[in-house]
């Protein structure tokens, strides 16, 4: 099913190519204490996409843009929605906190990095990470990704 005219431009018509399903993972910590974001293809080959990642956060949203209930799997409560909500996902807010490679000793980072959602209903945006008071500069990047072809049946 195609719900937008431009979708035909993004497809080669095949569903079993090597990059049809991609796994993203954080690897580390590295010698400098940071993590690398990597993609792993179906053959297990990995490529580093982004170095010096300090925080990665996913919030799953319904058709109205409301955060879906937090998962109850007891393992990684900030990234995997409960099975009951999988069919309701229409978009995903992805937040990434990256840092500089080198320290700047004239700067101390004590910032609290938050996403744009209040998924636990406490009235505050969810915390991604709290900077440890070190000398790295950090930047928060946020994007909302529409999940194509979900909910069209």
PDB file of C-alpha atoms in Angstrom:
ATOM      1  CA  UNK A   1       0.000   0.000   0.000  1.00  0.00           C
ATOM      2  CA  UNK A   2       1.139   3.531  -0.764  1.00  0.00           C
ATOM      3  CA  UNK A   3      -0.294   6.399   1.252  1.00  0.00           C
ATOM      4  CA  UNK A   4       1.836   9.184  -0.295  1.00  0.00           C
ATOM      5  CA  UNK A   5       2.770   9.694  -3.938  1.00  0.00           C
ATOM      6  CA  UNK A   6       6.514  10.023  -3.273  1.00  0.00           C
ATOM      7  CA  UNK A   7       6.774   6.553  -1.708  1.00  0.00           C
ATOM      8  CA  UNK A   8       7.323   4.994  -5.138  1.00  0.00           C
ATOM      9  CA  UNK A   9      10.617   6.924  -5.345  1.00  0.00           C
ATOM     10  CA  UNK A  10      12.023   5.150  -2.278  1.00  0.00           C
ATOM     11  CA  UNK A  11      11.374   1.545  -3.210  1.00  0.00           C
ATOM     12  CA  UNK A  12      13.058  -0.930  -5.513  1.00  0.00           C
ATOM     13  CA  UNK A  13      10.093  -3.309  -5.200  1.00  0.00           C
ATOM     14  CA  UNK A  14      12.053  -5.987  -3.329  1.00  0.00           C
ATOM     15  CA  UNK A  15      11.701  -6.924   0.324  1.00  0.00           C
ATOM     16  CA  UNK A  16      14.684  -9.223   0.871  1.00  0.00           C
ATOM     17  CA  UNK A  17      17.668  -7.038  -0.066  1.00  0.00           C
ATOM     18  CA  UNK A  18      20.527  -6.751   2.399  1.00  0.00           C
ATOM     19  CA  UNK A  19      19.504  -3.286   3.631  1.00  0.00           C
ATOM     20  CA  UNK A  20      15.724  -3.832   3.812  1.00  0.00           C
ATOM     21  CA  UNK A  21      16.029  -4.604   7.534  1.00  0.00           C
ATOM     22  CA  UNK A  22      18.705  -2.739   9.435  1.00  0.00           C
ATOM     23  CA  UNK A  23      19.548  -2.976  13.125  1.00  0.00           C
ATOM     24  CA  UNK A  24      20.967   0.053  14.900  1.00  0.00           C
ATOM     25  CA  UNK A  25      23.075  -0.484  18.002  1.00  0.00           C
ATOM     26  CA  UNK A  26      25.288   1.472  20.368  1.00  0.00           C
ATOM     27  CA  UNK A  27      28.758  -0.043  20.739  1.00  0.00           C
ATOM     28  CA  UNK A  28      31.121   0.846  23.539  1.00  0.00           C
ATOM     29  CA  UNK A  29      32.109   2.430  25.696  1.00  0.00           C
ATOM     30  CA  UNK A  30      35.227   3.281  23.737  1.00  0.00           C
ATOM     31  CA  UNK A  31      38.571   4.259  25.238  1.00  0.00           C
ATOM     32  CA  UNK A  32      37.306   7.847  25.504  1.00  0.00           C
ATOM     33  CA  UNK A  33      34.154   6.712  27.356  1.00  0.00           C
ATOM     34  CA  UNK A  34      31.712   7.377  24.526  1.00  0.00           C
ATOM     35  CA  UNK A  35      29.655   5.060  22.334  1.00  0.00           C
ATOM     36  CA  UNK A  36      29.385   4.656  18.565  1.00  0.00           C
ATOM     37  CA  UNK A  37      26.085   4.269  16.720  1.00  0.00           C
ATOM     38  CA  UNK A  38      26.385   1.418  14.244  1.00  0.00           C
ATOM     39  CA  UNK A  39      24.108  -0.157  11.677  1.00  0.00           C
ATOM     40  CA  UNK A  40      24.144  -3.908  11.163  1.00  0.00           C
ATOM     41  CA  UNK A  41      22.793  -5.444   7.969  1.00  0.00           C
ATOM     42  CA  UNK A  42      21.179  -8.865   7.522  1.00  0.00           C
ATOM     43  CA  UNK A  43      24.594 -10.460   6.901  1.00  0.00           C
ATOM     44  CA  UNK A  44      25.935  -9.166  10.236  1.00  0.00           C
ATOM     45  CA  UNK A  45      28.253  -6.557   8.693  1.00  0.00           C
ATOM     46  CA  UNK A  46      28.419  -3.366  10.734  1.00  0.00           C
ATOM     47  CA  UNK A  47      29.272   0.225   9.863  1.00  0.00           C
ATOM     48  CA  UNK A  48      29.854   3.035  12.333  1.00  0.00           C
ATOM     49  CA  UNK A  49      27.458   5.859  11.510  1.00  0.00           C
ATOM     50  CA  UNK A  50      28.120   8.305  14.354  1.00  0.00           C
ATOM     51  CA  UNK A  51      30.928   8.447  16.902  1.00  0.00           C
ATOM     52  CA  UNK A  52      30.801  10.035  20.377  1.00  0.00           C
ATOM     53  CA  UNK A  53      27.156   9.286  21.163  1.00  0.00           C
ATOM     54  CA  UNK A  54      26.227   9.897  24.804  1.00  0.00           C
ATOM     55  CA  UNK A  55      22.467   9.389  24.587  1.00  0.00           C
ATOM     56  CA  UNK A  56      19.914   7.758  22.306  1.00  0.00           C
ATOM     57  CA  UNK A  57      16.174   7.863  22.979  1.00  0.00           C
ATOM     58  CA  UNK A  58      13.079   6.635  21.122  1.00  0.00           C
ATOM     59  CA  UNK A  59       9.507   7.685  21.875  1.00  0.00           C
ATOM     60  CA  UNK A  60       6.767   5.853  19.970  1.00  0.00           C
ATOM     61  CA  UNK A  61       3.783   8.016  19.037  1.00  0.00           C
ATOM     62  CA  UNK A  62       0.205   7.244  18.002  1.00  0.00           C
ATOM     63  CA  UNK A  63      -1.746   8.838  15.127  1.00  0.00           C
ATOM     64  CA  UNK A  64      -2.385  11.957  17.225  1.00  0.00           C
ATOM     65  CA  UNK A  65       1.279  12.353  18.177  1.00  0.00           C
ATOM     66  CA  UNK A  66       0.680  11.222  21.751  1.00  0.00           C
ATOM     67  CA  UNK A  67       3.345   9.039  23.405  1.00  0.00           C
ATOM     68  CA  UNK A  68       2.341   5.426  23.793  1.00  0.00           C
ATOM     69  CA  UNK A  69       2.496   3.794  27.214  1.00  0.00           C
ATOM     70  CA  UNK A  70       5.903   2.790  28.468  1.00  0.00           C
ATOM     71  CA  UNK A  71       6.823  -0.857  28.091  1.00  0.00           C
ATOM     72  CA  UNK A  72       6.661  -3.377  30.868  1.00  0.00           C
ATOM     73  CA  UNK A  73       9.379  -5.792  29.738  1.00  0.00           C
ATOM     74  CA  UNK A  74      11.624  -4.754  32.639  1.00  0.00           C
ATOM     75  CA  UNK A  75      14.706  -4.478  30.426  1.00  0.00           C
ATOM     76  CA  UNK A  76      14.841  -1.266  28.423  1.00  0.00           C
ATOM     77  CA  UNK A  77      11.829   0.808  29.309  1.00  0.00           C
ATOM     78  CA  UNK A  78      12.721   3.788  27.126  1.00  0.00           C
ATOM     79  CA  UNK A  79      12.967   2.072  23.762  1.00  0.00           C
ATOM     80  CA  UNK A  80      10.540  -0.817  23.229  1.00  0.00           C
ATOM     81  CA  UNK A  81       6.765  -0.277  23.347  1.00  0.00           C
ATOM     82  CA  UNK A  82       4.536  -2.972  24.839  1.00  0.00           C
ATOM     83  CA  UNK A  83       3.149  -5.458  22.332  1.00  0.00           C
ATOM     84  CA  UNK A  84      -0.373  -4.088  22.828  1.00  0.00           C
ATOM     85  CA  UNK A  85       0.775  -0.722  21.426  1.00  0.00           C
ATOM     86  CA  UNK A  86       2.761  -1.926  18.401  1.00  0.00           C
ATOM     87  CA  UNK A  87      -0.236  -1.644  16.071  1.00  0.00           C
ATOM     88  CA  UNK A  88      -0.852   1.937  17.233  1.00  0.00           C
ATOM     89  CA  UNK A  89       2.619   3.292  16.315  1.00  0.00           C
ATOM     90  CA  UNK A  90       2.500   5.915  13.550  1.00  0.00           C
ATOM     91  CA  UNK A  91       5.732   7.836  14.160  1.00  0.00           C
ATOM     92  CA  UNK A  92       8.857   7.734  16.287  1.00  0.00           C
ATOM     93  CA  UNK A  93      10.636  10.652  17.917  1.00  0.00           C
ATOM     94  CA  UNK A  94      14.372   9.963  17.934  1.00  0.00           C
ATOM     95  CA  UNK A  95      16.699  12.004  20.121  1.00  0.00           C
ATOM     96  CA  UNK A  96      20.470  11.745  19.940  1.00  0.00           C
ATOM     97  CA  UNK A  97      22.979  13.414  22.256  1.00  0.00           C
ATOM     98  CA  UNK A  98      26.439  13.673  20.696  1.00  0.00           C
ATOM     99  CA  UNK A  99      29.591  15.183  22.108  1.00  0.00           C
ATOM    100  CA  UNK A 100      32.813  16.677  20.849  1.00  0.00           C
ATOM    101  CA  UNK A 101      35.863  14.463  20.513  1.00  0.00           C
ATOM    102  CA  UNK A 102      38.090  16.781  22.541  1.00  0.00           C
ATOM    103  CA  UNK A 103      37.492  18.376  25.909  1.00  0.00           C
ATOM    104  CA  UNK A 104      37.302  22.147  26.361  1.00  0.00           C
ATOM    105  CA  UNK A 105      38.659  22.944  29.821  1.00  0.00           C
ATOM    106  CA  UNK A 106      36.970  26.364  29.792  1.00  0.00           C
ATOM    107  CA  UNK A 107      33.574  24.628  29.652  1.00  0.00           C
ATOM    108  CA  UNK A 108      31.708  22.412  32.116  1.00  0.00           C
ATOM    109  CA  UNK A 109      28.584  20.572  30.978  1.00  0.00           C
ATOM    110  CA  UNK A 110      25.979  19.975  33.697  1.00  0.00           C
ATOM    111  CA  UNK A 111      22.954  20.177  31.412  1.00  0.00           C
ATOM    112  CA  UNK A 112      19.968  17.852  31.651  1.00  0.00           C
ATOM    113  CA  UNK A 113      19.151  16.615  28.138  1.00  0.00           C
ATOM    114  CA  UNK A 114      15.448  15.949  27.526  1.00  0.00           C
ATOM    115  CA  UNK A 115      13.298  14.797  24.647  1.00  0.00           C
ATOM    116  CA  UNK A 116      10.112  16.605  23.551  1.00  0.00           C
ATOM    117  CA  UNK A 117       7.670  14.215  25.212  1.00  0.00           C
ATOM    118  CA  UNK A 118       6.161  13.532  28.622  1.00  0.00           C
ATOM    119  CA  UNK A 119       5.634   9.796  28.224  1.00  0.00           C
ATOM    120  CA  UNK A 120       5.330   9.099  31.951  1.00  0.00           C
ATOM    121  CA  UNK A 121       2.775  11.866  32.629  1.00  0.00           C
ATOM    122  CA  UNK A 122       4.800  13.682  35.303  1.00  0.00           C
ATOM    123  CA  UNK A 123       4.465  17.064  33.563  1.00  0.00           C
ATOM    124  CA  UNK A 124       8.123  17.263  32.456  1.00  0.00           C
ATOM    125  CA  UNK A 125       9.833  16.201  29.264  1.00  0.00           C
ATOM    126  CA  UNK A 126      11.593  12.849  29.625  1.00  0.00           C
ATOM    127  CA  UNK A 127      15.252  12.855  30.608  1.00  0.00           C
ATOM    128  CA  UNK A 128      17.631  11.310  28.082  1.00  0.00           C
ATOM    129  CA  UNK A 129      20.786  11.934  30.112  1.00  0.00           C
ATOM    130  CA  UNK A 130      22.323  14.197  32.703  1.00  0.00           C
ATOM    131  CA  UNK A 131      25.775  15.466  31.765  1.00  0.00           C
ATOM    132  CA  UNK A 132      28.347  14.386  34.345  1.00  0.00           C
ATOM    133  CA  UNK A 133      29.947  17.817  34.762  1.00  0.00           C
ATOM    134  CA  UNK A 134      32.804  17.073  32.374  1.00  0.00           C
ATOM    135  CA  UNK A 135      34.444  19.323  29.787  1.00  0.00           C
ATOM    136  CA  UNK A 136      32.805  18.078  26.585  1.00  0.00           C
ATOM    137  CA  UNK A 137      30.407  20.163  24.497  1.00  0.00           C
ATOM    138  CA  UNK A 138      27.237  18.261  23.610  1.00  0.00           C
ATOM    139  CA  UNK A 139      24.420  18.766  21.137  1.00  0.00           C
ATOM    140  CA  UNK A 140      20.897  17.341  21.207  1.00  0.00           C
ATOM    141  CA  UNK A 141      19.459  16.329  17.837  1.00  0.00           C
ATOM    142  CA  UNK A 142      15.776  15.448  17.540  1.00  0.00           C
ATOM    143  CA  UNK A 143      13.757  14.132  14.601  1.00  0.00           C
ATOM    144  CA  UNK A 144      10.278  12.709  14.201  1.00  0.00           C
ATOM    145  CA  UNK A 145      10.071   9.891  11.687  1.00  0.00           C
ATOM    146  CA  UNK A 146       6.780   8.882  10.103  1.00  0.00           C
ATOM    147  CA  UNK A 147       6.438   5.096   9.883  1.00  0.00           C
ATOM    148  CA  UNK A 148       5.235   4.535   6.346  1.00  0.00           C
ATOM    149  CA  UNK A 149       2.352   2.189   5.600  1.00  0.00           C
ATOM    150  CA  UNK A 150       1.381   1.572   9.215  1.00  0.00           C
ATOM    151  CA  UNK A 151      -2.307   1.640  10.026  1.00  0.00           C
ATOM    152  CA  UNK A 152      -3.510   1.597   6.430  1.00  0.00           C
ATOM    153  CA  UNK A 153      -5.596  -1.550   6.684  1.00  0.00           C
TER     154      UNK A 153
END
